[in-house]
Coordinates of C-alpha atoms and ligand atoms in Angstrom, one line a residue:
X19 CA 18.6 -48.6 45.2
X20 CA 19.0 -46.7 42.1
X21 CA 17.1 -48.4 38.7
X22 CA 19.0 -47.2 36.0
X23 CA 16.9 -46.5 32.4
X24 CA 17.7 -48.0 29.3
X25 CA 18.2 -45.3 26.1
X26 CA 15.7 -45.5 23.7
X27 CA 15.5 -43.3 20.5
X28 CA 17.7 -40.3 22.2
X29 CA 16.0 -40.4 25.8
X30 CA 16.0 -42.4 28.8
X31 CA 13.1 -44.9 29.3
X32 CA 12.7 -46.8 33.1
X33 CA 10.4 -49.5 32.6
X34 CA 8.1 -51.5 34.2
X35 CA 10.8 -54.5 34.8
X36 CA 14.1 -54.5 36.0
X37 CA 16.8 -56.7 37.3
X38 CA 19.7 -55.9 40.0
X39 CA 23.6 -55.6 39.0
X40 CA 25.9 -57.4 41.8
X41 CA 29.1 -56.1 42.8
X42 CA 31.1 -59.9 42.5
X43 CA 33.7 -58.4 45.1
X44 CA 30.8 -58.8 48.1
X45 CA 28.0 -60.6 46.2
X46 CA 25.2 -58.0 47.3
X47 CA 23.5 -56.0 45.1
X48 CA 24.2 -52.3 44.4
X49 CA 22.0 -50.8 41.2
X50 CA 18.9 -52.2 39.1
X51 CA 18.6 -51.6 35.6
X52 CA 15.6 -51.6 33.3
X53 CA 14.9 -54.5 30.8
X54 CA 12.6 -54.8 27.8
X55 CA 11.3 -57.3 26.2
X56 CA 10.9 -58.4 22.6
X57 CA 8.4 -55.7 21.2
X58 CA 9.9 -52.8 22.7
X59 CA 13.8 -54.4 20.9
X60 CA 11.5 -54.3 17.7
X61 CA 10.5 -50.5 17.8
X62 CA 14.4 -49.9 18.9
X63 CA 15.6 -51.2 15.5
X64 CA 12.5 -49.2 13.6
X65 CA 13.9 -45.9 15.3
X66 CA 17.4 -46.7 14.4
X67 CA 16.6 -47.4 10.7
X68 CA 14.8 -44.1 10.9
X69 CA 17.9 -42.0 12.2
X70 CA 20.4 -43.7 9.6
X71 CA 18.9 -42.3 6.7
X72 CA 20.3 -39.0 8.1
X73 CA 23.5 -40.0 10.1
X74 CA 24.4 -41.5 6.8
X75 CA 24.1 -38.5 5.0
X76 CA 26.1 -36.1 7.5
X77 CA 30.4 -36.7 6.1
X78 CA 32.6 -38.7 8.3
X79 CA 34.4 -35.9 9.5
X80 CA 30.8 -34.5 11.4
X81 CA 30.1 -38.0 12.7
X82 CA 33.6 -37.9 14.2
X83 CA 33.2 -34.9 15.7
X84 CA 30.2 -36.2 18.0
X85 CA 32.8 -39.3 18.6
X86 CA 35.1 -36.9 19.3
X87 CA 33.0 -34.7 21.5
X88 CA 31.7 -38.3 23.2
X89 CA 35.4 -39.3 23.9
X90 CA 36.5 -36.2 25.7
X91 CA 32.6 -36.3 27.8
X92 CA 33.8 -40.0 28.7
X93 CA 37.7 -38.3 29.8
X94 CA 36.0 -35.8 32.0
X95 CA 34.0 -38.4 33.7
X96 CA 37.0 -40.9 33.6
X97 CA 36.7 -41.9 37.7
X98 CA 33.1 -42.6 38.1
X99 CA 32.9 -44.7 35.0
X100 CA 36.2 -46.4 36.4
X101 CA 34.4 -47.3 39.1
X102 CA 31.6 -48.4 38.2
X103 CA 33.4 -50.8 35.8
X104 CA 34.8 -52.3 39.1
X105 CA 31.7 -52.1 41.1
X106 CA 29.9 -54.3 38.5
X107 CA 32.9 -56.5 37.1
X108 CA 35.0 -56.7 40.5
X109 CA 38.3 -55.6 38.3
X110 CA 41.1 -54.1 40.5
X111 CA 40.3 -50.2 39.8
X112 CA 43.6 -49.2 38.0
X113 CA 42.5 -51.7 35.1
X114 CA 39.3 -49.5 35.0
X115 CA 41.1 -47.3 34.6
X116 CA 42.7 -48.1 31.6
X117 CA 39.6 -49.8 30.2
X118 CA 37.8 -46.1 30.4
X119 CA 41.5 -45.0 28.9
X120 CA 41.3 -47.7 26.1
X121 CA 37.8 -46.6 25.0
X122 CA 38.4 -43.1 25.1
X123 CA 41.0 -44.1 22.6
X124 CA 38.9 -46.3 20.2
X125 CA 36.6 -42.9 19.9
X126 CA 39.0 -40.8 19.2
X127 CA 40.8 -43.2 16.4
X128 CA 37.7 -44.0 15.1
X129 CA 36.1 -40.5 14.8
X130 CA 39.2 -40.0 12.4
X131 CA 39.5 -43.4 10.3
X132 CA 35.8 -42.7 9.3
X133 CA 37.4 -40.4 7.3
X134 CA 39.4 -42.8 5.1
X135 CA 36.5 -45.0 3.8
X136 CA 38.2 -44.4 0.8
X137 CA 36.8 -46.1 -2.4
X138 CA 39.0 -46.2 -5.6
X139 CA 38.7 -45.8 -9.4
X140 CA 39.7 -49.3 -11.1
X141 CA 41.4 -48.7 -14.2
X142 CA 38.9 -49.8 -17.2
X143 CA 39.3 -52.9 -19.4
X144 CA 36.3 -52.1 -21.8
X145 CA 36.3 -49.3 -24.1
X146 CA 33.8 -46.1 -23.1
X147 CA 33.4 -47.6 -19.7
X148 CA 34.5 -46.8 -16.0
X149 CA 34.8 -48.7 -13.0
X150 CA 34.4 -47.1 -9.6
X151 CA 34.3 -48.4 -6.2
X152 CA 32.7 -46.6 -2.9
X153 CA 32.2 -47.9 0.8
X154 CA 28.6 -47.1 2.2
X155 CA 27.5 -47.7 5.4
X156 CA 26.2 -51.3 6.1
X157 CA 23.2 -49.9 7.8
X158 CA 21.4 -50.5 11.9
X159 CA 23.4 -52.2 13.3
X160 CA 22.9 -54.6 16.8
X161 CA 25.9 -55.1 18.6
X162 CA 26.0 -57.8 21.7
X163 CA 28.8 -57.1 24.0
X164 CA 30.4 -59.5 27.0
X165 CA 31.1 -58.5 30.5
X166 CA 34.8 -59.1 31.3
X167 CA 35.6 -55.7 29.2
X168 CA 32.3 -54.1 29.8
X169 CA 32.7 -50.8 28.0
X170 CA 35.8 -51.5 25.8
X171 CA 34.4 -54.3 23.9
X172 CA 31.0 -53.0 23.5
X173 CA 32.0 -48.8 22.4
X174 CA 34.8 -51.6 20.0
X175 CA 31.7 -52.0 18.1
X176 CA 30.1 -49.0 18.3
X177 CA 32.5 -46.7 17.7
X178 CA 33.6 -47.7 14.1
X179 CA 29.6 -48.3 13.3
X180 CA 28.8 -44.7 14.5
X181 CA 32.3 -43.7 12.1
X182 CA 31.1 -45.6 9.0
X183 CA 27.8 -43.8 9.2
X184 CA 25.9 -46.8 10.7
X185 CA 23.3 -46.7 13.5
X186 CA 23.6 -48.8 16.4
X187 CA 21.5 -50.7 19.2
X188 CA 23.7 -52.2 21.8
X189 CA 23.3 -55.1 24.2
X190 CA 25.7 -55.4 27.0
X191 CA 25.8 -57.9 29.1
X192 CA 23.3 -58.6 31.8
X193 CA 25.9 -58.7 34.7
X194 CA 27.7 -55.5 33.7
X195 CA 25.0 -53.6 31.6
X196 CA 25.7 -49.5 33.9
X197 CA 29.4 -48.7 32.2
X198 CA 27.5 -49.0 28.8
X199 CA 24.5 -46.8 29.8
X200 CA 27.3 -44.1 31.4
X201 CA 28.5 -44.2 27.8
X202 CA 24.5 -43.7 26.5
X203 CA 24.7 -40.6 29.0
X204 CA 27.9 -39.2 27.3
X205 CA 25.9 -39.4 24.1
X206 CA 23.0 -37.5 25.0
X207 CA 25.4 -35.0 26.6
X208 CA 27.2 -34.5 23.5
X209 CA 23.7 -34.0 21.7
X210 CA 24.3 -37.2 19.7
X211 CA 20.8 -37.4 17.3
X212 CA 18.2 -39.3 18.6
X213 CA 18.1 -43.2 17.6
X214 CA 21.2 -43.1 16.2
X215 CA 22.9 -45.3 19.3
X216 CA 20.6 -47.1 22.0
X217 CA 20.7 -49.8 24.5
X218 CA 19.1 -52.6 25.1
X219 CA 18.8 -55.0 28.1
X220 CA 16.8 -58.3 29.0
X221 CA 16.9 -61.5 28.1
X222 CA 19.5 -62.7 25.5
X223 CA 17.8 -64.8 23.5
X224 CA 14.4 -62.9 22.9
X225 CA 17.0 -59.8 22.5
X226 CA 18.7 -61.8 19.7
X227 CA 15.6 -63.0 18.2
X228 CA 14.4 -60.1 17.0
X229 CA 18.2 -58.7 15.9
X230 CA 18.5 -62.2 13.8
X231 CA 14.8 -61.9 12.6
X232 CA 14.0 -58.4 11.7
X233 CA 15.0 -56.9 8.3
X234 CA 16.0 -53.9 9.0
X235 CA 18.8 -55.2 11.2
X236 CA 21.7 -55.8 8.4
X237 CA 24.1 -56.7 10.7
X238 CA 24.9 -58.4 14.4
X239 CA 28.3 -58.0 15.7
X240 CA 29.1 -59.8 18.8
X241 CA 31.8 -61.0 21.4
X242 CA 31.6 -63.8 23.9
X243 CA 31.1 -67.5 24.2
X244 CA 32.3 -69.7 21.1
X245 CA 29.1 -71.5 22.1
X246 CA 26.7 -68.4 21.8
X247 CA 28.2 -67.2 18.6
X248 CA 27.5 -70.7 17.2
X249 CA 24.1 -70.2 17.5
X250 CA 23.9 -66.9 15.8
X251 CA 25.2 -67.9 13.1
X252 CA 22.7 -71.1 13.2
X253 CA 19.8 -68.0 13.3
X254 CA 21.6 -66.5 10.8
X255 CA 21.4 -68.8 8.3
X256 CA 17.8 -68.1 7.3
X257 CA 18.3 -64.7 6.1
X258 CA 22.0 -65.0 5.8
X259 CA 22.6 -61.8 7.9
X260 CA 26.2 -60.6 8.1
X261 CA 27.4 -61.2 11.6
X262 CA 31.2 -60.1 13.0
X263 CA 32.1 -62.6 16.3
X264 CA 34.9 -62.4 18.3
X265 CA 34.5 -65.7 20.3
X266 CA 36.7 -67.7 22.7
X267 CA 40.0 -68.8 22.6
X268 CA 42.5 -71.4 24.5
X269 CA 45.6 -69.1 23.5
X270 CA 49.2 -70.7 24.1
X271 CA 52.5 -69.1 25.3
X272 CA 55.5 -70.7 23.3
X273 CA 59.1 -69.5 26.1
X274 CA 62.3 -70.7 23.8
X275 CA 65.4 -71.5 25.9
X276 CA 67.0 -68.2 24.2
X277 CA 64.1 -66.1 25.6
X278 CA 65.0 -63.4 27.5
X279 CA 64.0 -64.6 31.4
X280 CA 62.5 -61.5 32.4
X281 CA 60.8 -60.4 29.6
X282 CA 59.6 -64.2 29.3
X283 CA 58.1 -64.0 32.8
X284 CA 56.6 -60.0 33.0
X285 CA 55.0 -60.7 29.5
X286 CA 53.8 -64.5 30.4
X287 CA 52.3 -62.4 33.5
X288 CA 50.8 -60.1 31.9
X289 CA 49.4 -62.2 29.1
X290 CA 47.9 -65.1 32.3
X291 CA 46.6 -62.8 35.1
X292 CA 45.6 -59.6 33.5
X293 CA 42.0 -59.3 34.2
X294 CA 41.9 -61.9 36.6
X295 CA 42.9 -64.2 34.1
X296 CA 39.4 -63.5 32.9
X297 CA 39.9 -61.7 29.1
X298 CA 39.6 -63.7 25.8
X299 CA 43.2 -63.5 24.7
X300 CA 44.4 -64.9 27.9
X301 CA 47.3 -67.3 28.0
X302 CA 45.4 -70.5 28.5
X303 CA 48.7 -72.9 27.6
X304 CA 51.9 -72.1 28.7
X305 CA 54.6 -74.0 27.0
X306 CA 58.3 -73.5 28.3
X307 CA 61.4 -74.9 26.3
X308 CA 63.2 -77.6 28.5
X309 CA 66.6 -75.7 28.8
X310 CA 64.3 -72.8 30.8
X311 CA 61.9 -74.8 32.0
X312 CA 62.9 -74.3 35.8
X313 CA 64.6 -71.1 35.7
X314 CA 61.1 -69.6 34.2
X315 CA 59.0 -71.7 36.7
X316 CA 60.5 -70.7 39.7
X317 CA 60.4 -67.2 38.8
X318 CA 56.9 -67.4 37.4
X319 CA 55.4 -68.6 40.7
X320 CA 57.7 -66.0 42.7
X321 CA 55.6 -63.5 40.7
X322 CA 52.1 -65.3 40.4
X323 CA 52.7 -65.3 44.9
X324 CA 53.6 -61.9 45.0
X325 CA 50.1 -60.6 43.4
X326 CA 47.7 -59.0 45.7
X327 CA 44.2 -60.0 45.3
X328 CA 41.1 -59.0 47.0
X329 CA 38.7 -56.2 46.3
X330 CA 39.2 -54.0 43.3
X331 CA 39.0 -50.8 45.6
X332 CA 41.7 -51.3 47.8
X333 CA 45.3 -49.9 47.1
X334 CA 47.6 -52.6 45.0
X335 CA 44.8 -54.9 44.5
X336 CA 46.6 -56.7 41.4
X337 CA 43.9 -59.7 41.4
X338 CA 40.4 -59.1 41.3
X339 CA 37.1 -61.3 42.0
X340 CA 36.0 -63.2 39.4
X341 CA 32.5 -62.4 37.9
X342 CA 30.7 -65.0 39.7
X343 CA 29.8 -68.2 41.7
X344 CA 30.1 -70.6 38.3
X345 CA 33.9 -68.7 37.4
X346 CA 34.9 -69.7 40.5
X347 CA 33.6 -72.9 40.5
X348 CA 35.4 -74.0 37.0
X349 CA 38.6 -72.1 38.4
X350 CA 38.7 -74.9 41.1
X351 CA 37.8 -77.7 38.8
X352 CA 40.2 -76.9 36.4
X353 CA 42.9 -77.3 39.0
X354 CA 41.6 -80.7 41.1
X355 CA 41.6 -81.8 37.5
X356 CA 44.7 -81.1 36.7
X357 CA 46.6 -82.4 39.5
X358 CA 44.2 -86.0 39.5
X359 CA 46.1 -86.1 36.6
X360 CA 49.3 -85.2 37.9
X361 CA 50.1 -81.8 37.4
X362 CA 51.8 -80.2 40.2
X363 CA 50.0 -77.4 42.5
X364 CA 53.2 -74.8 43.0
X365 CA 50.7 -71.9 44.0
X366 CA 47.1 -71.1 45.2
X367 CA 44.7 -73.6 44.1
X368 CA 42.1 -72.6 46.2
X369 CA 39.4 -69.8 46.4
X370 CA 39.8 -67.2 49.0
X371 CA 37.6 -67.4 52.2
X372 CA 35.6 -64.2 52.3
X373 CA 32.7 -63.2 50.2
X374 CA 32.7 -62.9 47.1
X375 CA 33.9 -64.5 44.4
X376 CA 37.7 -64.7 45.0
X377 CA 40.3 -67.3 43.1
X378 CA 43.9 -67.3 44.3
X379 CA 46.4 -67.0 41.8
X380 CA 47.6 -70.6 40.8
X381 CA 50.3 -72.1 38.8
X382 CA 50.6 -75.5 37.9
X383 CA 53.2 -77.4 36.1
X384 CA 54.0 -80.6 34.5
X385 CA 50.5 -79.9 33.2
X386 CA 49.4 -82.9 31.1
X387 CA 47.8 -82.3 27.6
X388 CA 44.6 -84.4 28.4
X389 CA 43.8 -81.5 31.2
X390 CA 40.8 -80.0 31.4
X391 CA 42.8 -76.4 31.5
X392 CA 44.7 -77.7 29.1
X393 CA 42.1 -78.1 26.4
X394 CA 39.1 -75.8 28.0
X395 CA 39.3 -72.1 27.9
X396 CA 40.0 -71.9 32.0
X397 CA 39.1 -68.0 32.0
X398 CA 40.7 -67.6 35.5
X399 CA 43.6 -66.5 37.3
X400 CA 45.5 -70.3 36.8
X401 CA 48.4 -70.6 34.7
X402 CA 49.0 -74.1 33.4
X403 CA 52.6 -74.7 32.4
X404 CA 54.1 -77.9 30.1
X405 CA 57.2 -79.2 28.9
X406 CA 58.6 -78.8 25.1
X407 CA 61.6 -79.9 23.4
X408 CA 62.0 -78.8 19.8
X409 CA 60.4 -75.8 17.7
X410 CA 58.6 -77.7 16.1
X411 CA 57.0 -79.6 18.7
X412 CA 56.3 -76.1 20.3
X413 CA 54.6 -74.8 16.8
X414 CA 52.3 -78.5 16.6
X415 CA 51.0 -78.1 20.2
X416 CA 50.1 -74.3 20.0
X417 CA 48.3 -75.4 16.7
X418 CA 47.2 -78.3 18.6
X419 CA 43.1 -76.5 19.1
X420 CA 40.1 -75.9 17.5
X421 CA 40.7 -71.9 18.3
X422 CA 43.1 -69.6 17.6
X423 CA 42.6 -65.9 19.1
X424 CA 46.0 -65.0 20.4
X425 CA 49.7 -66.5 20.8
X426 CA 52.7 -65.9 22.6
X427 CA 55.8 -66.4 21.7
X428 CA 59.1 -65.3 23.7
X429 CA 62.4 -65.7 21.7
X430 CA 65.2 -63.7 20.8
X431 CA 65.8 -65.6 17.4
X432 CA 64.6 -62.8 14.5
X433 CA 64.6 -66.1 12.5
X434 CA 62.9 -68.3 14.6
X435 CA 60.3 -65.2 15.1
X436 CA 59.0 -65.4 11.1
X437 CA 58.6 -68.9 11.5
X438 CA 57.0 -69.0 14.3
X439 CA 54.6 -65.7 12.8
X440 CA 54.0 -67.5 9.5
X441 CA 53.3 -70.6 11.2
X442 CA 51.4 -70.8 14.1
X443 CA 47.0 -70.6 13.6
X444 CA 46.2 -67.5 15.2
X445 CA 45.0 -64.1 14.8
X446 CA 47.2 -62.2 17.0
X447 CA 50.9 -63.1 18.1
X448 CA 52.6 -61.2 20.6
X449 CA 56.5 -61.5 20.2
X450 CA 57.8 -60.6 23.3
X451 CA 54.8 -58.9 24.2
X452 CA 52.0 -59.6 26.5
X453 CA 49.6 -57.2 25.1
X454 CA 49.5 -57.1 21.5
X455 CA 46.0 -55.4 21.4
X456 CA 46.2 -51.9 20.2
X457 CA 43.1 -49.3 18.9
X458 CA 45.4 -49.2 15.3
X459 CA 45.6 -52.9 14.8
X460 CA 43.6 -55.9 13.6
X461 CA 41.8 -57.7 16.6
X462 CA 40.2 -61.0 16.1
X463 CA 40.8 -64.8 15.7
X464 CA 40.6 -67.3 13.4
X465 CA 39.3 -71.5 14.0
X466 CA 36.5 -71.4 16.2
X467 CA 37.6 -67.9 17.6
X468 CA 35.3 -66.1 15.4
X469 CA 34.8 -64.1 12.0
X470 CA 36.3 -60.9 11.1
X471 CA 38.2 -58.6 12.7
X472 CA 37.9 -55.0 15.3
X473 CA 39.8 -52.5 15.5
X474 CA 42.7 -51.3 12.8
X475 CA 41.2 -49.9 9.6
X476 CA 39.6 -53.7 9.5
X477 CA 37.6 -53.0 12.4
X478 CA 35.9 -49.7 10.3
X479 CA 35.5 -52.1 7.1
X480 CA 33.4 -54.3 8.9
X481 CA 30.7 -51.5 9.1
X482 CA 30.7 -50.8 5.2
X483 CA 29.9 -52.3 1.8
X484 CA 32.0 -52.5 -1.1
X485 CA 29.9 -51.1 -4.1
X486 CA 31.2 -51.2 -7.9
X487 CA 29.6 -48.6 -10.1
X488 CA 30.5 -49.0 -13.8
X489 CA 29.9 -45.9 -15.5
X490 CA 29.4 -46.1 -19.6
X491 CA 31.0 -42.6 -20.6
Ligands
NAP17 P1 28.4 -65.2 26.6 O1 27.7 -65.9 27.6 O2 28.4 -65.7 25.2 O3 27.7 -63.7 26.6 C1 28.1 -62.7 25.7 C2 26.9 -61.9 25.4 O4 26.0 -62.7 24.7 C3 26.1 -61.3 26.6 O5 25.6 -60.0 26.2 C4 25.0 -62.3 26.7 O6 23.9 -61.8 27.3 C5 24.7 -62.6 25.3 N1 24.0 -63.8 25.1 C6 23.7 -64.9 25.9 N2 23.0 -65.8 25.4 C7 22.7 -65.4 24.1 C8 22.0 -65.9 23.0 N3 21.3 -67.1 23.1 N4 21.9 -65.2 21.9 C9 22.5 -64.0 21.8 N5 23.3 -63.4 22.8 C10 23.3 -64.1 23.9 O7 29.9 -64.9 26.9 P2 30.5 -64.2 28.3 O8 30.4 -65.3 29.3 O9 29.8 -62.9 28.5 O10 32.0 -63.8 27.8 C11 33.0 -64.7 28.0 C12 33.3 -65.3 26.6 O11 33.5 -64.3 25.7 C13 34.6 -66.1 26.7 O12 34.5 -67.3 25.9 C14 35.6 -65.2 26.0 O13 36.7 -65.8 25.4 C15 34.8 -64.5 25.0 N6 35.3 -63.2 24.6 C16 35.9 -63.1 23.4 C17 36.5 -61.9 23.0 C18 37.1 -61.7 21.7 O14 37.3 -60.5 21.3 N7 37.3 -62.7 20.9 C19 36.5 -60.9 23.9 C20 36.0 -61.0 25.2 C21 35.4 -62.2 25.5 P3 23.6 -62.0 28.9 O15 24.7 -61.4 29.6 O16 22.3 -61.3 29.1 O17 23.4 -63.5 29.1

């Protein structure tokens, strides 16, 4: 089986450890990958600091012009990265696809908003003085990336970094680590100066240690588990190191009775199954106005039936497996919950009997609010749809959680829309959209769903520092 190396200070470096990568589709490994452990993290960040004293110094528009050059090496080997994304995530192939597609596009938007870190001139309020303000990079950078979006989320981070003139040390995840070292490849193809991006695998917490602990780190942005980003910023707090987190989220779907049907029901379907039901901005809550309750039900579930799911590789797969035994596992605890409780089972329910780690698409209604899937981000392919009666009582219960990543809200009422915009605690609100997220626009949450934003010219500012210089003239 192949061991793939890690890249360290522009080369690649096999170790003397490494760990296997399984394909979730048959449970069997396919590919090793080499791990490190604290020490070797350590001389990582002392290489990167090394190479940002020149990345910094070459202008945005050279910097984007390796992002560029990274994008279009990424393009040419769009189908292999594809399917490795599948092979070590289990995600139907055509959302690999788009994943590669999505990335390409970060790079490429990137690689030209590193050329608007514009800074201004304030005009002065004291006599024979002047105020000026310019963005510098923040400096290395250590970026800890999740597996459900294995080379989106993590080249999300790096691509603004590397734009802002920041260096970067990545950790991807330990069950999807090969997309992000195909990326490392495209670097080194591209010529991309040593240290100035490397990966890093092995175990979490030592990993994070030494990003928390070391100095020269001056800043950790990460995705994944609310729990996880809790206790960075507990490690944080010693040497109150900036961090970025994009954490969970237990996003709800809001269907008015003037909602368009279709619309309702493509966009609720994209928003609930997309993935596998397995990304952070999933529709966790599904909410339907009583006057459409059973029109949108009934043609929900005729949808939710009609998706094919089974291995990523084969032709329509809509449904993918889930990343492994444990996702399964709260998939079908989610649901015996919920209908203990009296929710009714209108589809699925069940995981699929082959190997692998399979979870039928499921829809429940009549879904009561002390649910586990109800209050529990269920990051799996189970809708759970409730009753409402009034706007209002729609607007209290998607505001009714400690998180507040994404919402959904289907309505034809322009009115109703502002409202329900200004009002409802969340960082991203898809009006009659499934899939608000977009390389040119804010991504991020707010509650418990983390700190800052990606993406949009927010996602570049993340990577700089605001610096006043007052100039006596
Ligand atoms: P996770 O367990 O928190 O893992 C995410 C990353 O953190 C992985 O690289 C993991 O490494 C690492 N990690 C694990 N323990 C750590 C520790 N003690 N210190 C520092 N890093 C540590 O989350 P996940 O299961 O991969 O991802 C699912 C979660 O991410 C969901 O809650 C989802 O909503 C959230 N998410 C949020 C967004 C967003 O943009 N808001 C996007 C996607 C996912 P190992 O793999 O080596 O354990």
């Amino acid at each position: 089986m192949k061991t793939y190396p890690l890249y360290l200070n522009g080369e690649f470096v096999w170790t003397s450890k490494s760990l296997p990568v399984t394909n979730p589709a048959t449970n069997e490994a396919f590919v090793n990958y080499s791990v490190v452990d604290r020490v070797r993290v350590a001389q990582a960040v002392k290489d990167a600091q090394a190479a940002f004293d020149s990345w910094r110094k070459l202008t945005a528009k050279a910097r984007g012009e390796f992002l560029h050059k990274i994008a279009n090496e990424l393009e040419k080997r769009r189908d292999e990265i594809a399917r490795t994304i599948t092979m070590e995530n289990g995600k139907p192939l055509a959302q690999s696809v788009g994943e590669v597609g999505m990335t390409v596009d970060h790079l490429h938007w990137f690689a030209e908003e590193g050329r608007r870190a514009y800074g201004r001139m304030i005009p002065h309020q004291t006599d024979g003085k002047r105020n000026m303000v310019i963005k510098t990079p923040i400096g290395v950078v250590a970026a800890i990336a999740p597996w459900n979006f294995p080379l989106v989320l993590a080249i999300r981070k790096v691509a603004p970094a590397l734009a802002a003139g920041c260096t970067v040390i990545l950790k991807p995840a330990s069950a999807t680590p090969i997309s992000c070292m195909l990326f490392a490849e495209a670097c080194q193809a591209v010529g991309l100066p040593k240290g100035v991006f490397q990966v890093v695998a092995g175990k979490a917490s030592e990993i994070a240690a030494e990003f928390l602990e070391n100095p020269l780190v001056r800043k950790i942005t990460f995705t994944g588990s609310t729990e996880v980003g809790k206790s960075l910023v507990a490690g944080a707090a010693a040497s109150l190191k900036p961090l970025s987190l994009e954490l969970g989220g237990l996003n709800p779907v809001l269907v008015f009775d003037d909602a368009d049907l279709d619309k309702a029901v493509e966009g609720t379907m994209m928003a609930k199954f997309r993935n596998t039901g397995q990304s952070c901005i999933a529709a966790n809550r599904i909410y339907v106005q009583s006057g459409i309750y059973d029109k949108f039900t009934k043609a929900f579930v005729e949808k939710a039936k009609a998706l094919k799911t089974g291995d990523g590789f084969e032709q329509g797969v809509e449904i993918g497996a889930m990343i492994d035994e444990n996702a399964v596992k709260k998939a079908a605890e989610h649901v015996e919950d919920a209908v203990k409780r009296g929710a009714k089972l209108l589809c699925g329910g069940k995981r699929l009997d082959r190997k692998g780690y399979f979870f039928e698409p499921t829809v429940l209604t009549d879904v009561p609010a002390d649910s586990l899937c109800m209050g529990e981000e269920t990051f799996a392919p189970v809708a759970a749809i409730t009753k409402f009666e009034t706007e209002q009582e729609g607007i209290d219960k998607a505001n009714a959680s400690q998180f507040g990543l994404s919402a959904y809200v289907f309505t034809r009422d322009l009115s109703r829309t502002f409202r329900l915009a200004e009002n409802i605690e969340a960082g991203m609100i898809g009006v009659n959209d499934g899939l608000p997220t977009t390389t040119n626009a804010p991504f991020g949450g707010v509650k418990q769903s983390g700190w800052g934003r990606e993406l949009g010219s927010e996602g570049l500012d993340a990577f700089l520092e605001t610096k006043h210089i007052s100039i006596a003239v």
